Each structure stands twice: as C-alpha cells, then as structure tokens.
Coordinates of C-alpha atoms and ligand atoms in Angstrom, one line a residue:
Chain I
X13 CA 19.1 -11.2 -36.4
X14 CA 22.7 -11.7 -36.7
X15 CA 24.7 -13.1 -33.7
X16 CA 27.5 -11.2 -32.0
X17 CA 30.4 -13.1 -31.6
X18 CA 30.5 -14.8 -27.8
X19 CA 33.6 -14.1 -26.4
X20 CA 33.7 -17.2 -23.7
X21 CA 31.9 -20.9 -23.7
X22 CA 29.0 -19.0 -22.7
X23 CA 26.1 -19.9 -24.5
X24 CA 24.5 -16.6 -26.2
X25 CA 21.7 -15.5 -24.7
X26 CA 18.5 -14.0 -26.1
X27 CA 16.0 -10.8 -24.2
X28 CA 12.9 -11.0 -24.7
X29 CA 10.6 -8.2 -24.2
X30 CA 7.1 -8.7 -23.2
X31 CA 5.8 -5.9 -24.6
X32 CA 2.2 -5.5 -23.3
X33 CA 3.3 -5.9 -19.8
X34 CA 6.2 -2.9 -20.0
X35 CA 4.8 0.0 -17.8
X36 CA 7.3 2.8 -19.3
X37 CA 9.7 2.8 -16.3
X38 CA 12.7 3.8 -18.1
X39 CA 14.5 1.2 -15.9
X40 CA 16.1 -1.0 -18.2
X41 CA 17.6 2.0 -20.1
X42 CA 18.8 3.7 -17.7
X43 CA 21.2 -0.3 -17.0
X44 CA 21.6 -1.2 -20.4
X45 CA 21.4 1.7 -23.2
X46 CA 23.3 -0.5 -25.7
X47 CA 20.2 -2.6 -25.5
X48 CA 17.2 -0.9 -24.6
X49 CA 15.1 2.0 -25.6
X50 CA 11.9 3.3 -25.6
X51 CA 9.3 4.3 -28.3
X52 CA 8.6 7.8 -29.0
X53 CA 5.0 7.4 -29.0
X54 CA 4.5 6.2 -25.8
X55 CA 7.4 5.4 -24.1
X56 CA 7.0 1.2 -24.3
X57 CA 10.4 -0.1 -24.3
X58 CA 12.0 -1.9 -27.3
X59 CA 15.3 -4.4 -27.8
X60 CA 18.2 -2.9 -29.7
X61 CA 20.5 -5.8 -29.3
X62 CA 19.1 -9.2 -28.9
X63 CA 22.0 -11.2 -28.1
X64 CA 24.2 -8.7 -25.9
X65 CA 27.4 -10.5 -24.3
X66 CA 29.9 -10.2 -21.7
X67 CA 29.7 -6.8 -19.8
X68 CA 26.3 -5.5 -21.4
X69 CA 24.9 -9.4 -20.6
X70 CA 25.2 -8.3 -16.7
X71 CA 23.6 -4.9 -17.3
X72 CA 20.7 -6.8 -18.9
X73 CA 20.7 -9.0 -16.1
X74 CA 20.6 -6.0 -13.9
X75 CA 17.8 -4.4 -16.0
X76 CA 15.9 -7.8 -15.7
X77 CA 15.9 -7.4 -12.3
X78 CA 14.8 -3.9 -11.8
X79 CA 11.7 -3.9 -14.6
X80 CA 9.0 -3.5 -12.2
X81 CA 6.6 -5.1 -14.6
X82 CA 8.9 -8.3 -15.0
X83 CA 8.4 -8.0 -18.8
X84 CA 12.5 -8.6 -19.3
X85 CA 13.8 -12.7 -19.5
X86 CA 16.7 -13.9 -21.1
X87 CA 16.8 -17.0 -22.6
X88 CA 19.5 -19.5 -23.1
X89 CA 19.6 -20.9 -26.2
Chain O
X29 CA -18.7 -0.6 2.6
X30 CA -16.7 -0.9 5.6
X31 CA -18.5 -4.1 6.2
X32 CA -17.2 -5.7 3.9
X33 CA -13.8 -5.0 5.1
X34 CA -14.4 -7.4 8.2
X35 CA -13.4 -10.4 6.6
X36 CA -9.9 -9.1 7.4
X37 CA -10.7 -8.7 11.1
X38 CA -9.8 -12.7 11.5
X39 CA -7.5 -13.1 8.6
X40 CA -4.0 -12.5 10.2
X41 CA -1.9 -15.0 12.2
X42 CA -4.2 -16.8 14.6
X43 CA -1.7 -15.7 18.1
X44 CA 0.4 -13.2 16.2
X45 CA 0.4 -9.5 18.6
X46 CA -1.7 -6.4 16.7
X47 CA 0.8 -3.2 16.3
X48 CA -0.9 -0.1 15.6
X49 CA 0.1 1.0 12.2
X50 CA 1.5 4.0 10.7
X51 CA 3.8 3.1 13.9
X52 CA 5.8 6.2 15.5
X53 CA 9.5 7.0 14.3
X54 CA 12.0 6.8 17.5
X55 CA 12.6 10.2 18.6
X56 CA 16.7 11.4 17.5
X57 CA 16.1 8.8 14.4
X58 CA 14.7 10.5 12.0
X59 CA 15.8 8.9 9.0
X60 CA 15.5 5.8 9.9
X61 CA 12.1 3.4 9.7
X62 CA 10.0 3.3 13.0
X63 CA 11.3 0.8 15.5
X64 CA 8.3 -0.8 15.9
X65 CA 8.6 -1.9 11.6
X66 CA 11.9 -2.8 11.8
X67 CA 11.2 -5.2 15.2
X68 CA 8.4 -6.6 12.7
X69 CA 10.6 -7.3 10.0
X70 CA 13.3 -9.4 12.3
X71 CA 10.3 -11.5 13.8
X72 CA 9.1 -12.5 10.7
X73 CA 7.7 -11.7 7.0
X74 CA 4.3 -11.2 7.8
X75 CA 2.6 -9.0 10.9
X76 CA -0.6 -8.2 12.0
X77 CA -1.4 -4.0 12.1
X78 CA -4.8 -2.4 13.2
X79 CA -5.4 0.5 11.0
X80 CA -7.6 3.4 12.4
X81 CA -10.5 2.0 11.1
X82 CA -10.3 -0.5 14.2
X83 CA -9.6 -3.9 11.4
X84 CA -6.6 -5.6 11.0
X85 CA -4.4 -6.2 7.8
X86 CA -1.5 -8.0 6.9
X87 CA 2.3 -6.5 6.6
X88 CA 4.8 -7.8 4.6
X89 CA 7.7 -7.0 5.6
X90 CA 10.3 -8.4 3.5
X91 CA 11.7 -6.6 0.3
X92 CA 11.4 -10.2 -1.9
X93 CA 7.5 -10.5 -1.1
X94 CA 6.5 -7.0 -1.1
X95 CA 8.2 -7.4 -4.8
X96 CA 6.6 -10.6 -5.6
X97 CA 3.1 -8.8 -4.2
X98 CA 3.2 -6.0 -5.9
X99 CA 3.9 -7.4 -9.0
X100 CA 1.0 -10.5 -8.9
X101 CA -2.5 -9.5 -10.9
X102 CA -4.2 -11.2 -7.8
X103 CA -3.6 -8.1 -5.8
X104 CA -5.6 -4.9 -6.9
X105 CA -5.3 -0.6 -5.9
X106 CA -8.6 -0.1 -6.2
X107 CA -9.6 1.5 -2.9
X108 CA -13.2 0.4 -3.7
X109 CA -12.3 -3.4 -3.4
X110 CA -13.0 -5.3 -0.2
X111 CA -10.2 -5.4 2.2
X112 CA -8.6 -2.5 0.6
X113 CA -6.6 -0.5 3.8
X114 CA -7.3 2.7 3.5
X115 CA -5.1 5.5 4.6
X116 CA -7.9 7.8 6.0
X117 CA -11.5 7.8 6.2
X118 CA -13.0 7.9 2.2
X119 CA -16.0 8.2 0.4
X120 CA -14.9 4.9 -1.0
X121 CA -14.6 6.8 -4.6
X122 CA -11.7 6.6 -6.4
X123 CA -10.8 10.4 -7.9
X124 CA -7.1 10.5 -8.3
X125 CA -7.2 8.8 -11.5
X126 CA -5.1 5.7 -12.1
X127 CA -2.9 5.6 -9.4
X128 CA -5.8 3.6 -7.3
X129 CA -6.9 1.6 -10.8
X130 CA -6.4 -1.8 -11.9
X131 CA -5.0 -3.3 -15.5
X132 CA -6.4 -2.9 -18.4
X133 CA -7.8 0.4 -17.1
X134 CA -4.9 1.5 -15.5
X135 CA -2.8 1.0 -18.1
X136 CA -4.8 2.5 -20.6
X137 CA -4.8 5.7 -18.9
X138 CA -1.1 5.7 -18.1
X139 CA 0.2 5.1 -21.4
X140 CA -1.4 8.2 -22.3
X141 CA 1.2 10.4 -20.4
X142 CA 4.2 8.1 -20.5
X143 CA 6.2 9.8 -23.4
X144 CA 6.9 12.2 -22.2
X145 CA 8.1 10.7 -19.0
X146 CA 10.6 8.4 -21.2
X147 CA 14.4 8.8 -20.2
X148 CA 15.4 10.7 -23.6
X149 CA 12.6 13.3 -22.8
X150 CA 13.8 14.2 -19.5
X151 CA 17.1 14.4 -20.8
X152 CA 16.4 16.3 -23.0
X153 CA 15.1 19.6 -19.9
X154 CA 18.3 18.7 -18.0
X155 CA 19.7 22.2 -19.0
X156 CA 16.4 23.7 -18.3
X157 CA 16.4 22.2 -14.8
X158 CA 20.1 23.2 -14.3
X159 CA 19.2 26.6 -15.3
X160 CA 16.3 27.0 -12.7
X161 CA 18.3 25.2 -10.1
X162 CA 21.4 27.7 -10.5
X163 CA 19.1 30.6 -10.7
X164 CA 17.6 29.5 -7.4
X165 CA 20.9 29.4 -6.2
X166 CA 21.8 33.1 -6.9
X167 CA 18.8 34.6 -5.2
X168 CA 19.4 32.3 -2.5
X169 CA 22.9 33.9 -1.9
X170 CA 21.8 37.4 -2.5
X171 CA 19.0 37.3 -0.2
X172 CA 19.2 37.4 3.3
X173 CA 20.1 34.4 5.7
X174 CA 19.5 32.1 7.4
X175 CA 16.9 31.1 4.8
X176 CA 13.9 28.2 4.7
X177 CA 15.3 25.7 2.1
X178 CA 11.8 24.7 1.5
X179 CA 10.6 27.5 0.6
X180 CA 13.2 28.9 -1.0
X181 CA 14.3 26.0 -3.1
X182 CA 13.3 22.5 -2.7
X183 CA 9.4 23.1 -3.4
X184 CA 10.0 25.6 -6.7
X185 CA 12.4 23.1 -8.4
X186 CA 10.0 20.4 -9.0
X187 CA 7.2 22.8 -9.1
X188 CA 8.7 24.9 -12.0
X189 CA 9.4 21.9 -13.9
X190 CA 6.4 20.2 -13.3
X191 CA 4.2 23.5 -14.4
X192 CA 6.4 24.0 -17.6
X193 CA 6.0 20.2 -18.6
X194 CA 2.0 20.3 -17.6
X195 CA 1.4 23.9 -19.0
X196 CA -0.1 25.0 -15.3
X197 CA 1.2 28.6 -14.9
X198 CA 3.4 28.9 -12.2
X199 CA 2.1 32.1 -10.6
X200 CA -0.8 29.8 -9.5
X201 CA 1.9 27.5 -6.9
X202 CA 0.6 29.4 -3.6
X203 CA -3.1 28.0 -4.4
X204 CA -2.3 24.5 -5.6
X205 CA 0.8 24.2 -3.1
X206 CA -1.8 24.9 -0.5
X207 CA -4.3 22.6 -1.8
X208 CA -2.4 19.6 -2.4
X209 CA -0.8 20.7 1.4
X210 CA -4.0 19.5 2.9
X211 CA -4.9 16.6 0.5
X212 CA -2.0 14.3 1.5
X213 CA -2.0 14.8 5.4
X214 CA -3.3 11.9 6.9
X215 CA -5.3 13.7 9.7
X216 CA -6.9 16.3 7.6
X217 CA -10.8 16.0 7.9
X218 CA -12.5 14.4 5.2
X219 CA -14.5 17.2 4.2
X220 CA -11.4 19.4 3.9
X221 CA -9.6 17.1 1.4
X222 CA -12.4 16.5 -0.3
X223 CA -12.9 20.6 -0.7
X224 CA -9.3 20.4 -1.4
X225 CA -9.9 18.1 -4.5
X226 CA -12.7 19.8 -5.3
X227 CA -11.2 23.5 -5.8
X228 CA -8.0 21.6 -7.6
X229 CA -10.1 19.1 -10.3
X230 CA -12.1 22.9 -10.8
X231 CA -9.0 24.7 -11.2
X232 CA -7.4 21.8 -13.5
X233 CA -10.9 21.8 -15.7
X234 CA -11.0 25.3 -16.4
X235 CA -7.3 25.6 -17.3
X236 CA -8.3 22.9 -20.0
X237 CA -10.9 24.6 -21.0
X238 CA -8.4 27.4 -22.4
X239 CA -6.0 24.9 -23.7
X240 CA -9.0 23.8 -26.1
X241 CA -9.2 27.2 -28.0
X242 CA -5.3 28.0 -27.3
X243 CA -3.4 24.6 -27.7
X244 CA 0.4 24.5 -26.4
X245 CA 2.5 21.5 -27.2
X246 CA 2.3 20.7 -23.1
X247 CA 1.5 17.4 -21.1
X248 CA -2.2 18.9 -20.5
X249 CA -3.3 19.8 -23.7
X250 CA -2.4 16.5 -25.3
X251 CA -4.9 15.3 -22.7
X252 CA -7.2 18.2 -23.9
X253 CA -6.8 16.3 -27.6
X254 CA -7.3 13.3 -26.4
X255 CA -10.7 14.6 -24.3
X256 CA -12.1 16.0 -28.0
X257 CA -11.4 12.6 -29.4
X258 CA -13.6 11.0 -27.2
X259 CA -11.0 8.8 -26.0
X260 CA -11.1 10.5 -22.7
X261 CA -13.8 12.4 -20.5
X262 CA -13.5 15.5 -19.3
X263 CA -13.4 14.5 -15.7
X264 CA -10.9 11.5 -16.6
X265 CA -9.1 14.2 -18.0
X266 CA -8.5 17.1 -14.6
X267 CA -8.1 13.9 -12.3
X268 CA -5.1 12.6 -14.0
X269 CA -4.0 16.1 -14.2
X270 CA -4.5 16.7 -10.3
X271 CA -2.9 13.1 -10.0
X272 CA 0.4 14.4 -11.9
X273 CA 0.6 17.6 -10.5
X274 CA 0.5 16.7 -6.8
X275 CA 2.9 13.8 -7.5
X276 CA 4.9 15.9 -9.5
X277 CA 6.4 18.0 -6.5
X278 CA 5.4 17.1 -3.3
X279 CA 7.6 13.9 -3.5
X280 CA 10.8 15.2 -5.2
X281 CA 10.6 18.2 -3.0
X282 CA 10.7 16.6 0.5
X283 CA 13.7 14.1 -1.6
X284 CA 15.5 17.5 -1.9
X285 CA 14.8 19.2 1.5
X286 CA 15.3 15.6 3.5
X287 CA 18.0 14.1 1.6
X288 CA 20.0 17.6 2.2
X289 CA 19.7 17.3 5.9
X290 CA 20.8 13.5 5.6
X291 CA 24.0 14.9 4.0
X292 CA 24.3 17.6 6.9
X293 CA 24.7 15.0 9.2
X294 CA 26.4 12.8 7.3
X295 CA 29.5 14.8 6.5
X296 CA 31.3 12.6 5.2
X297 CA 29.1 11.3 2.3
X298 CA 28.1 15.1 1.9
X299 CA 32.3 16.0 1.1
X300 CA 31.9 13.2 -1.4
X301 CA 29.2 15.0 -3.5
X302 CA 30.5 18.8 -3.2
X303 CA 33.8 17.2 -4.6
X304 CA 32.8 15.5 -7.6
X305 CA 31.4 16.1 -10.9
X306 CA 31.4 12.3 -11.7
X307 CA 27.7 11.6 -13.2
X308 CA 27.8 8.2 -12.2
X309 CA 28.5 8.9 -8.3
X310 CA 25.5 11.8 -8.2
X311 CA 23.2 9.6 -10.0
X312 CA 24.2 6.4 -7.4
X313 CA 23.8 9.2 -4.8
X314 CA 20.5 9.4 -5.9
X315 CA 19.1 6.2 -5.9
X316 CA 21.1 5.9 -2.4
X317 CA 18.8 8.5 -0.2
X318 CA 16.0 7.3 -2.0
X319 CA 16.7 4.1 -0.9
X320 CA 17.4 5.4 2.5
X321 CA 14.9 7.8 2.9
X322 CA 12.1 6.3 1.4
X323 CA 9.8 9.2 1.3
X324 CA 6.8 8.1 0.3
X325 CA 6.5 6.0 3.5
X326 CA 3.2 4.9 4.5
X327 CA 3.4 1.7 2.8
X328 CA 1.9 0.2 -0.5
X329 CA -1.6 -1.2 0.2
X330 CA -3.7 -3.4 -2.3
X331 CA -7.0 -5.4 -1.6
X332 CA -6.2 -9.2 -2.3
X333 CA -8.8 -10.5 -5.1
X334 CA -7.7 -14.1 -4.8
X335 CA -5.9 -16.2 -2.6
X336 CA -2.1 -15.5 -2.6
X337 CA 0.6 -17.6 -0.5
X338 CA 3.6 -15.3 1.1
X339 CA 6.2 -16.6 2.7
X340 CA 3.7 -20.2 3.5
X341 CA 1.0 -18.2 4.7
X342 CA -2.0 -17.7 2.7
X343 CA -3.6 -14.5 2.3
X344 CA -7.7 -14.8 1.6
X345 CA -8.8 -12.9 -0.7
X346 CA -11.2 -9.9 0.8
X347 CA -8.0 -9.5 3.0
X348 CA -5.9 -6.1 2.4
X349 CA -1.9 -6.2 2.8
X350 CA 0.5 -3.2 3.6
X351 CA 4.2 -3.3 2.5
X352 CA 6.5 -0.2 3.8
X353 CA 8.9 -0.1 1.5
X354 CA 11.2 1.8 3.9
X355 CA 11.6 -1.7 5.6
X356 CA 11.8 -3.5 2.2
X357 CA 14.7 -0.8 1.4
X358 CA 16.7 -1.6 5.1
X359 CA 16.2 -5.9 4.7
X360 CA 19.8 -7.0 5.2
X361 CA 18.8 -9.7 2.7
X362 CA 18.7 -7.0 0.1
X363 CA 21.0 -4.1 1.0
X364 CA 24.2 -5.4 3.4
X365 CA 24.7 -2.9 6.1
X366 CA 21.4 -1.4 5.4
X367 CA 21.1 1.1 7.8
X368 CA 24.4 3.2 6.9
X369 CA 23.7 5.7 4.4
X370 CA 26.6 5.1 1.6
X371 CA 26.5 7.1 -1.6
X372 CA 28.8 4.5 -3.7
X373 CA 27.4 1.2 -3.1
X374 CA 24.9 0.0 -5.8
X375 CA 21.2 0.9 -4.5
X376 CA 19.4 0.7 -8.1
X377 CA 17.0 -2.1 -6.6
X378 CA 15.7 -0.1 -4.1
X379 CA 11.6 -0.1 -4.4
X380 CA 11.5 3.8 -3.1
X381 CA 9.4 4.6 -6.5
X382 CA 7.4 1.3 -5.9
X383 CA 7.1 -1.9 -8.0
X384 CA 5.1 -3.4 -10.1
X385 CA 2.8 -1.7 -12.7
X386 CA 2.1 1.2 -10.6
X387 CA 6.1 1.9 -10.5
X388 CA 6.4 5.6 -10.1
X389 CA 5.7 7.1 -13.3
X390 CA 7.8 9.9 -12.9
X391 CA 10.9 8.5 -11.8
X392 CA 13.0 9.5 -14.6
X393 CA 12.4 13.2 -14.2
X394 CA 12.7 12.7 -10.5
X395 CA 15.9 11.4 -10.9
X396 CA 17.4 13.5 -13.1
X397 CA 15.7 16.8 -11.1
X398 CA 17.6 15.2 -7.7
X399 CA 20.9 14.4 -9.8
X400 CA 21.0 18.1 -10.6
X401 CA 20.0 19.3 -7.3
X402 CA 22.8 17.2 -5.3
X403 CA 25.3 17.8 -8.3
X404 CA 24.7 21.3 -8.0
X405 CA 23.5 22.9 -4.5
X406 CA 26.6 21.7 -2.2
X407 CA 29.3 22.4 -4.6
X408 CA 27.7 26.4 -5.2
X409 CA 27.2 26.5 -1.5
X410 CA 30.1 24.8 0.6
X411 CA 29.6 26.2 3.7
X412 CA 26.0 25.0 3.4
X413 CA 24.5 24.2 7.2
X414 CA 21.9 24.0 9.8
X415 CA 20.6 27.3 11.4
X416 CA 18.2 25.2 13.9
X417 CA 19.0 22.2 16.2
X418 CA 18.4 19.1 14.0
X419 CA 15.6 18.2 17.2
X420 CA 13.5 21.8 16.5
X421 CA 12.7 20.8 12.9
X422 CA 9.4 20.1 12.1
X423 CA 9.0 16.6 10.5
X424 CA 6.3 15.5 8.2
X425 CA 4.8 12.5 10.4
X426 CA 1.8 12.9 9.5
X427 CA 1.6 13.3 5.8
X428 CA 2.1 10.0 3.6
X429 CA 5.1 11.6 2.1
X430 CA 7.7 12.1 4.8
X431 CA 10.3 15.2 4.9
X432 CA 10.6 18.3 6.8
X433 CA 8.0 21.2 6.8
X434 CA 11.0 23.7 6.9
X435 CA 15.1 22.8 6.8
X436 CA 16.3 26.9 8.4
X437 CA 20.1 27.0 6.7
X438 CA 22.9 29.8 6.3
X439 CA 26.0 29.3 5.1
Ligands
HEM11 C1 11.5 11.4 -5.6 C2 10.3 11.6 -6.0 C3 9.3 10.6 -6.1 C4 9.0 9.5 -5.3 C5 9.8 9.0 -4.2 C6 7.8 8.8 -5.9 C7 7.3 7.7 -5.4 C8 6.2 7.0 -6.0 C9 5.7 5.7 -5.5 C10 6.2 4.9 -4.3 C11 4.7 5.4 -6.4 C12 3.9 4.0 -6.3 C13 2.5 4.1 -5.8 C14 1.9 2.8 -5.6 O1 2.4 1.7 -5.9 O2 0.8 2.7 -5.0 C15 4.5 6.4 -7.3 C16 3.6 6.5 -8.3 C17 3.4 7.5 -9.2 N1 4.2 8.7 -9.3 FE1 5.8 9.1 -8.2 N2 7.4 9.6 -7.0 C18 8.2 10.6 -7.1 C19 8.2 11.6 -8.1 C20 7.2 11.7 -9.1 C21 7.1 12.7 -10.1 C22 8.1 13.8 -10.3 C23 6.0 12.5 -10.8 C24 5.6 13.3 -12.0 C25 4.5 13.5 -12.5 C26 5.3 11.3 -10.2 C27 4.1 10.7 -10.7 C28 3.6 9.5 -10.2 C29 2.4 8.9 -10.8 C30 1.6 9.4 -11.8 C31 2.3 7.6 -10.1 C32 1.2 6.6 -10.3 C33 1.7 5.5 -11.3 C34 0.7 4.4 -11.5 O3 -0.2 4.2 -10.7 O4 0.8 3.8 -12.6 N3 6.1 10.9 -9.2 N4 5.5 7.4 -7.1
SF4_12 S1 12.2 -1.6 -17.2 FE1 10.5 -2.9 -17.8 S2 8.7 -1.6 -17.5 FE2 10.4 -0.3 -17.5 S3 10.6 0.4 -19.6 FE3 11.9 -1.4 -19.4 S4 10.7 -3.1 -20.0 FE4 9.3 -1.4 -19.7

C-alpha cells in the first residue's frame, strides 16, 4: 500500500478494520466516504484508504467513534 | 422461569431508593426524559428500578457505560436468559427473530438482510422516497383541513417504502398497521399480542409461500431463496420478516409525526429547515431530533452472563441492566446544553438507533426517509401548524416507541 504524503510531523496513521466484528451500520461511511465502504454482498464494511491524513484523519476518528461494533482503530506507526 | 430472575431482587445498591420504572414523563414536557430518569442520572451512574414483575434491575444511566455495556459480549438480548428485564409479561420465547438473539446466531441472521440496508442502496430509492413524500404532499393540500398528520402522512411514508423494499403489498397496511398497533403497547394483554404475532407470522408465511412460485428481486424473497437452500427455516424466515416490517415503520413514523411537533414549538429551528436546501444541515437535523427525541424510549435491556464492573460497581451475572438511551442522549458529559433542541450542532454520537451489535439495522434508510421528510414537508407547506392545543394530543406513553397517536394540523 503506498503512503500518502503527511502534510505535518504527524506520524501517518493506519485503520484497521476488524472485519468479523462490523455489524453493517453504514456509520463509518456516512463520516468518512474517502475511506470507507461497504461490500455489495452483504453490506460488511471495507478500507479504501489506509493511511488517510489531515481532515479525512478526523473523520476517521469520528467514524471510529461512532462504529457501534468498535471494529474501527487507528494505529500509529 | 421467573424464578430464576430473583437473583436480581438483592443485586442493586445495598441502601440505594427503588424507582418504579418506565417512570412517568412531567406533564407540559413532553419531549423531554421523565424527571424521575433524569434526577437518576445526576445522583449517580447506576439506580435501582422495580419493573412490573415486582424484581429489581440495575439502570445505567450514563451515555459512556450504557456504550461500554452494550457493546461487551458479557451482556446478552436473549429474553430467555436469567435476569433478562422484560418489558411485559412473556411466554419467555423468543419470536421476533434476532433482535432478542445473541452472536454468532445473531449475526448470522442479520447479515442476511444487511445489503440492502447498506448506505449506497438507500441512496439509491431517495428519488423514490421523494416522489411518494411529494405526492403525499399534494393530496394533503387538496384534501380537506385540518388533517391527522399521522394518518395522512407520517405512517404511509415509511410504510410505502418499507412494503416496496419487503415486497408486502401495500393495500394490506390497515391489517398489519393494526397488528403491529397492539404488539408494541406495553399494556396490551398477553394473549392479544401473542394473537397479534400469530395472524402477522401467518400473514408473512403465506405471502412467502407466493414469492416461491413467483420470485420478485424484493428483501422477502431473497429470504424465500435462502429458506429453499436450507440455510433458513421457514419459521426463521416470517419472524425476521415480522421483525423488519414492524421496525420498518412504526419507528420512523412516530420520528416524522413527533419531530414535526418539536419544530412547531420550536420555531426558530423549524425557520431554519423550511429555508434551506443545504444537505448537510437536514441530515444534522436529523440526527438532532433523534437525539432529542429518542423514540424508541423504554430503555435497552440485556441479561448479564458474567460479572461486569460499571462505574466500580459490579454487576453479577443473573442480574438484568436497563439503559434509556433518552438519558444517555441528554448527559451533559456527552452533548453540552443537552436539553436545547439545536439542529446545527454535531449530534452523530447520539445512541437513538442503539449501540453495539444490535445497532439499528435500518438506520440508513431511516435517515435518509427523515432527511427527505424535514427537507421537504415544511418548505411545501409554510404555514404548517397545530389545529389542537399541544396539551389535547394524545401521546404514546404507553407503547415502547414514544410519539403522538394523532398530530391534528392545517395550514
Ligand atoms: C427513526 C427510526 C428508527 C429508530 C429510532 C430505530 C431504533 C432502533 C433501536 C434503538 C434499535 C436497537 C435495539 C436494541 O439494541 O435492543 C433498533 C434495532 C433494529 N431496527 Fe431500528 N429504528 C428505526 C428504524 C428502523 C427501520 C426503518 C428499520 C427497517 C427495517 C429498522 C430495523 C431494525 C432492526 C431489524 C433492528 C434489530 C437489529 C439487531 O438486533 O441486530 N429500524 N432500531
Ligand atoms: S461503522 Fe463499524 S459496524 Fe458500521 S459499517 Fe462501519 S465498520 Fe461496520
């Protein structure tokens, strides 16, 4: 996966979806669209863009808090 | 069964005072929580209530630890689990399908209607649903007034769409409005919900049973394919459709009836929606009255399987906890000011739809339905008001989704 260029000192940061746990909310679309979406099959969410940055970072951080199923993290790295 | 329940009769607070729960709303408040919650919440997280079964349960009463609750494996829906606090007495059987089911079950069955659920599906009907909201509109204005908005508008909105995305004929809504009418009040006898059910699952069955020689490319007969591929039975099969059916417009219609007469006495906020077109402030609009209306209002409840700590206190398992998320959705920890209704701040972490993996399935198309609704109704009809004192109306207090029976407007 090819990095996005980090605009700041901010180190770039990584979502992780735990797939098993998403419950098909829609949630995390709905904040982040540049980064989320959801299969056709069955509506399990799915990462577009792993290492989002400056405003689409907080919507991911928005979207991490409002997956009811807690299946969003981002990681440092 | 209900002996099993009585490990919960001495598991709250050792000296804590026992309120009564569902408590009453204050009369002249009707959108906001009963006083009685909200006293609960500033004394401290947990509370003692007595249900009407005479045993005592624990209430949580902050929004972080009804999150962190709803969301831990240790608690379970399952109505048949010990310390489960039931809404009303029950044959202790579980028939509306997976709502009251635990993982891996639960999830099993619900990822078999989540597609079409996901955002770009419902999208995708918006037209649709702006077509049968605007047509709504003009029979509205060329019948006579003043008019039940109930009837005439907030129940067939989500009822139309929910029949077209099911493949349920619509001409049937007088028998399954009825139905599902006496199903979710709380002090409907037994037996009558239970015939209620009954006449529904039958109804649901048989309409499957033509979907199996005539196929559509509806919600119900992809259950119907999955039912001859053995991957579902029959029964399975009419519960879950019951289960989305009733879901599917009960809720969004007392949303539509209730949030209007929020706005009608809230003038102010209601200016701000008839003068905009601005997506983003109708959809924050949205998740605003269902943050301050929290509908579905008698609390989420789940048996504890294993000992959980909340807020210091541990909860035994065999005990049964109750969390109202119209307090979780007015805790000043979560939502500053939380009692003023305001349409522009940020209210996406409201837990109106629930949390945790029971999360309101249909929340996308309820969104988008109510996004329509308040995007369209109040700019078509500007001189939109009350044609009964706001103290006549009839208000749902005894169903487990709150609204108004009837909402009499004219223009
Ligand atoms: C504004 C409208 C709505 C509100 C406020 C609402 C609220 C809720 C809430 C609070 C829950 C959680 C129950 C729990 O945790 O015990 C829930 C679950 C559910 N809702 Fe909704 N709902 C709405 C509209 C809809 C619609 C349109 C559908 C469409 C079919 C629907 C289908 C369901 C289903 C199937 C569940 C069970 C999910 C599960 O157990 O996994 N709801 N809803
Ligand atoms: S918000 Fe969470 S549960 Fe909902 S679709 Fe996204 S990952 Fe899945």
């Amino acid at each position: 996966m090819t990095r996005l260029p980090t605009h700041s000192k901010e180190n770039t940061m990584h979502v992780e979806l735990d797939e098993p746990k998403c419950v098909a909310s829609g949630q995390c679309v709905l904040a982040a669209p540049e980064v989320f979406d959801q299969r056709d099959e069955d509506g399990i969410a799915f990462v577009l863009d792993e290492n989002p940055a400056g405003d689409t970072l907080d919507a991911v951080r928005e979207a991490v808090a409002i997956c009811p199923a807690a299946a969003i993290r981002l990681v440092e790295q | 069964m209900a002996d099993t329940l009585t490990s919960s009769g001495t598991g709250p607070g050792p000296s804590a005072p026992v309120h009564e729960f569902p408590m009453p709303r204050a009369a002249g408040c009707p959108f906001d929580p009963p006083p009685g919650l909200s006293a609960a919440r500033e004394e401290g997280p947990l509370a003692k209530v007595r249900l009407w079964d005479g045993k005592d349960y624990w209430l949580l009463t902050r929004y972080a630890d009804q999150r962190a609750v709803l969301l831990d494996p240790r608690v379970s829906a399952d109505l048949t689990r010990p310390g489960y606090p039931l809404q009303a007495p029950s044959n202790g059987k579980n028939n509306i399908s997976f709502i009251l089911m635990d993982d891996p079950e639960h999830a099993r069955l619900r990822r078999m209607v989540t597609a079409p659920f996901a955002i770009k599906r419902v999208e995708a009907l918006r037209p649709a649903v702006q077509k049968i909201v605007d047509d709504l509109i003009d029979e509205m204005l060329a019948g006579p007034k003043p008019v039940d908005l109930v009837e005439a508008f907030a129940l067939p909105v989500p009822s139309l769409v929910i029949c077209a995305l099911l493949g349920v004929p619509y001409d049937d809504h007088d028998f399954f409005q009825e139905n599902s009418k006496i199903l979710i009040r709380r002090d409907a006898a037994m037996e009558d919900r239970m015939a209620a059910h009954g006449k529904l699952i039958g109804y649901l069955d048989e309409l499957m049973g033509e979907k199996m020689a005539h196929p559509g490319d509806d919600l119900l007969s992809g259950l119907v394919a999955r039912v001859q591929s053995g991957e579902l039975t029959r029964t399975d099969a009419a519960q879950m459709g019951v289960l989305l059916l009733l879901a599917g417009h009960e809720t969004t219609a007392n949303m539509i009836a209730l949030g209007t007469l929020a706005l009608l006495e809230h003038p102010g906020q209601l200016a701000l929606l008839r003068d905009t077109d601005d997506p983003k402030l109708i959809a924050s609009a949205v998740e605003e009255l269902l943050r301050y209306l929290s509908i579905v209002h008698g609390g989420r409840r789940r048996a504890v399987l294993a000992d959980i700590e909340v807020a210091g206190q541990v909860i035994r398992a065999g005990e049964g906890v109750i969390m109202p998320n119209d307090i979780a959705n007015r805790d000043p920890e979560a939502f500053p000011d939380p009692d003023r209704l305001d349409l522009t701040r940020d209210a996406r972490r409201h837990v109106a739809f629930g949390f945790g993996v029971h999360q309101c399935l249909g929340q996308p198309l309820a969104r988008m339905e109510l996004q329509v609704v308040y995007g369209t109704l109040y700019r078509r009809v500007p001189g939109l008001r009350l044609a009964a004192g706001i103290g006549e109306l009839p208000f749902k207090h005894d169903g487990s989704v709150y609204g108004v029976y009837e909402l009499p407007v004219t223009w």
